[in-house]
Backbone as JSON, one array per atom type, in Angstrom:
{
  "sequence": "MNAGITRTAYGDTVVMARKTESSGEPRSSREDGRKQFLTYMRTDLIKEIKKAALDQERNAYELVEDAVEEYLRRPHKKRT",
  "N": [[0.71, -0.79, -0.27], [0.59, 2.03, -0.65], [0.74, 5.22, 1.18], [-0.77, 7.92, 1.48], [-0.66, 11.69, 2.27], [-2.14, 13.77, 3.87], [-3.62, 17.04, 4.65], [-5.97, 18.06, 7.31], [-9.07, 20.08, 7.76], [-8.13, 21.58, 10.34], [-5.95, 21.7, 9.96], [-4.66, 19.51, 10.91], [-1.77, 16.82, 10.14], [-3.13, 14.25, 8.5], [-1.53, 10.4, 7.47], [-2.89, 8.11, 5.4], [-3.28, 4.73, 4.3], [-3.24, 3.71, 1.03], [-5.27, 1.82, -1.06], [-3.41, -0.4, -3.39], [-2.7, -2.44, -6.56], [-4.18, -5.57, -5.89], [-2.53, -8.9, -5.76], [-4.25, -10.71, -5.5], [-3.63, -12.73, -3.62], [-3.69, -13.58, -0.32], [-2.99, -11.45, 2.75], [0.29, -10.9, 4.61], [0.98, -12.5, 7.01], [1.79, -11.45, 10.49], [5.55, -11.31, 11.92], [5.2, -13.01, 13.34], [3.5, -14.64, 13.99], [0.62, -13.8, 14.01], [-2.9, -13.8, 13.76], [-5.08, -11.25, 12.72], [-8.03, -10.49, 14.64], [-11.22, -9.29, 14.81], [-13.36, -7.75, 17.08], [-16.27, -7.36, 19.2], [-16.14, -4.85, 22.4], [-17.61, -3.48, 25.26], [-17.08, -1.03, 26.37], [-15.72, 0.57, 28.75], [-14.85, -2.14, 29.23], [-12.49, -2.2, 27.45], [-11.07, 0.08, 28.08], [-10.91, -0.33, 30.9], [-8.7, -2.87, 29.91], [-6.53, -1.17, 28.34], [-5.49, -0.07, 30.23], [-4.83, -1.68, 32.44], [-2.61, -2.7, 30.67], [-0.92, -0.7, 29.99], [0.13, -0.42, 32.41], [1.34, -3.23, 33.38], [3.17, -2.92, 31.59], [2.77, -3.74, 29.04], [1.55, -5.09, 25.86], [-1.8, -4.63, 25.16], [-2.9, -6.22, 23.46], [-1.33, -8.22, 24.14], [-2.52, -9.12, 27.03], [-5.33, -9.56, 26.66], [-5.17, -12.42, 25.06], [-4.15, -14.22, 27.22], [-6.33, -13.98, 28.83], [-8.01, -15.44, 27.4], [-7.4, -17.67, 26.8], [-6.66, -18.73, 29.77], [-10.0, -19.04, 30.47], [-10.22, -21.02, 27.79], [-8.82, -23.24, 28.64], [-10.53, -23.76, 31.24], [-13.09, -26.42, 32.38], [-16.79, -26.54, 30.83], [-19.95, -26.41, 31.19], [-21.82, -27.3, 28.59], [-24.38, -25.24, 27.19], [-27.42, -25.64, 26.69]],
  "CA": [[0.04, -0.09, -0.04], [0.56, 3.76, -0.69], [0.7, 6.26, 1.91], [-1.26, 8.96, 0.98], [-0.05, 12.4, 3.64], [-3.85, 15.14, 3.43], [-3.82, 18.1, 5.74], [-7.37, 18.16, 7.27], [-9.65, 21.55, 8.19], [-7.91, 22.13, 11.32], [-4.76, 21.69, 9.68], [-3.61, 18.22, 11.42], [-1.71, 15.82, 8.66], [-2.76, 12.36, 7.95], [-0.81, 9.81, 6.39], [-4.2, 7.42, 5.08], [-3.24, 4.26, 3.56], [-4.13, 3.69, 0.19], [-4.93, 0.32, -1.72], [-3.12, -1.08, -4.83], [-3.72, -3.41, -6.89], [-3.39, -6.39, -5.07], [-2.36, -9.63, -6.55], [-4.83, -11.58, -4.97], [-2.35, -13.67, -2.57], [-3.61, -13.22, 1.49], [-2.03, -9.89, 3.35], [1.12, -11.58, 4.79], [0.9, -12.07, 8.41], [3.04, -10.74, 11.11], [6.22, -12.44, 12.22], [5.0, -13.97, 15.33], [2.57, -15.63, 13.6], [-0.89, -14.06, 14.7], [-4.02, -12.8, 12.75], [-6.25, -9.96, 13.54], [-9.41, -11.64, 14.99], [-12.32, -8.24, 15.47], [-14.23, -8.2, 17.98], [-17.07, -6.28, 19.94], [-16.17, -5.62, 23.27], [-17.78, -2.72, 25.98], [-16.38, 0.74, 26.12], [-15.45, 0.18, 30.09], [-13.69, -2.92, 29.26], [-11.1, -1.88, 26.3], [-10.7, 1.34, 28.49], [-9.24, -1.16, 31.8], [-7.43, -3.06, 29.0], [-5.82, -0.61, 28.17], [-4.76, 0.76, 31.51], [-3.83, -2.65, 32.18], [-1.64, -3.09, 29.6], [0.59, 0.42, 30.22], [0.6, -0.47, 34.45], [2.18, -3.75, 32.64], [4.06, -2.66, 30.47], [2.69, -5.39, 27.85], [0.32, -4.74, 25.0], [-2.59, -4.94, 24.93], [-3.55, -7.85, 23.0], [-0.94, -10.2, 25.37], [-3.24, -9.13, 28.29], [-6.44, -11.19, 25.88], [-4.74, -13.39, 24.71], [-4.23, -14.42, 28.39], [-7.68, -13.98, 29.45], [-8.93, -16.86, 26.46], [-6.47, -18.93, 27.1], [-7.43, -19.55, 31.13], [-10.71, -19.25, 30.27], [-10.4, -22.18, 27.34], [-8.22, -24.36, 29.73], [-10.89, -24.32, 32.06], [-13.67, -26.95, 31.82], [-17.39, -25.36, 30.99], [-20.59, -27.04, 30.92], [-22.29, -27.42, 27.55], [-25.38, -24.91, 27.39], [-28.88, -26.24, 25.91]],
  "C": [[0.85, 1.41, 0.18], [0.49, 4.2, 0.35], [0.43, 7.65, 1.48], [-0.84, 10.38, 2.15], [-1.66, 13.72, 2.95], [-3.36, 16.42, 4.63], [-5.44, 18.15, 6.0], [-7.78, 19.61, 7.44], [-8.98, 22.37, 9.4], [-6.71, 22.1, 11.04], [-3.44, 20.95, 10.17], [-2.96, 17.13, 9.94], [-1.81, 14.97, 8.9], [-2.26, 11.52, 6.94], [-2.63, 8.74, 6.59], [-3.47, 6.39, 4.31], [-3.75, 3.64, 1.85], [-4.15, 2.51, -0.9], [-4.21, 0.17, -2.75], [-3.63, -2.2, -5.36], [-3.13, -5.02, -6.4], [-3.53, -7.7, -5.84], [-3.17, -10.86, -6.01], [-4.75, -12.58, -3.64], [-3.61, -12.88, -1.07], [-2.6, -12.47, 1.96], [-0.88, -11.16, 4.24], [0.87, -11.35, 6.17], [2.22, -12.01, 9.41], [4.17, -12.06, 11.57], [6.28, -13.86, 13.31], [3.79, -14.31, 15.38], [0.81, -14.89, 13.6], [-1.51, -13.44, 13.92], [-4.9, -11.86, 13.6], [-7.65, -10.71, 13.8], [-10.69, -9.94, 15.46], [-12.87, -8.73, 15.5], [-14.79, -6.95, 18.65], [-16.58, -5.46, 21.59], [-17.08, -3.83, 23.98], [-16.99, -1.4, 25.96], [-15.7, 0.51, 27.06], [-14.55, -0.82, 29.95], [-12.21, -2.89, 28.53], [-10.44, -0.59, 27.39], [-9.48, 0.64, 29.66], [-8.57, -2.38, 30.77], [-6.14, -2.85, 29.39], [-4.9, -0.06, 29.12], [-4.42, 0.14, 32.01], [-2.45, -2.9, 32.13], [-0.33, -2.16, 29.71], [0.84, 0.28, 32.4], [1.87, -1.78, 34.26], [3.71, -3.79, 32.3], [3.92, -3.5, 29.38], [1.85, -4.66, 26.73], [-0.74, -4.94, 25.19], [-3.92, -6.49, 25.03], [-3.11, -9.0, 23.79], [-2.45, -10.32, 26.69], [-4.9, -10.17, 27.48], [-5.78, -11.85, 25.31], [-4.2, -14.35, 25.75], [-5.35, -15.18, 28.84], [-8.47, -14.75, 29.17], [-8.44, -17.25, 26.58], [-6.63, -19.74, 28.69], [-8.43, -19.8, 30.41], [-11.41, -20.94, 28.97], [-9.72, -23.16, 27.98], [-8.78, -24.41, 30.79], [-12.05, -24.78, 31.35], [-15.14, -25.93, 31.84], [-18.26, -26.04, 30.83], [-21.49, -26.42, 29.2], [-23.84, -26.5, 28.09], [-26.01, -25.41, 26.31], [-29.75, -25.4, 25.75]]
}
């Protein structure tokens, strides 16, 4: 992708990505093997995750990964 530089009405400089022709191949993944996963969460939880990540000097995604892994390790009853 090429970047385009734009100025807003307020004089701020904004760098925006512009799409280029795609080869049809999937985008390359990160070097650490992670893939993007979009989910919606309550605003209060997002703020708390970000605060905790800053306090622990970690990335927010690491905290979420840890929480999901812990949840998945616990036994759960099936919903009926």
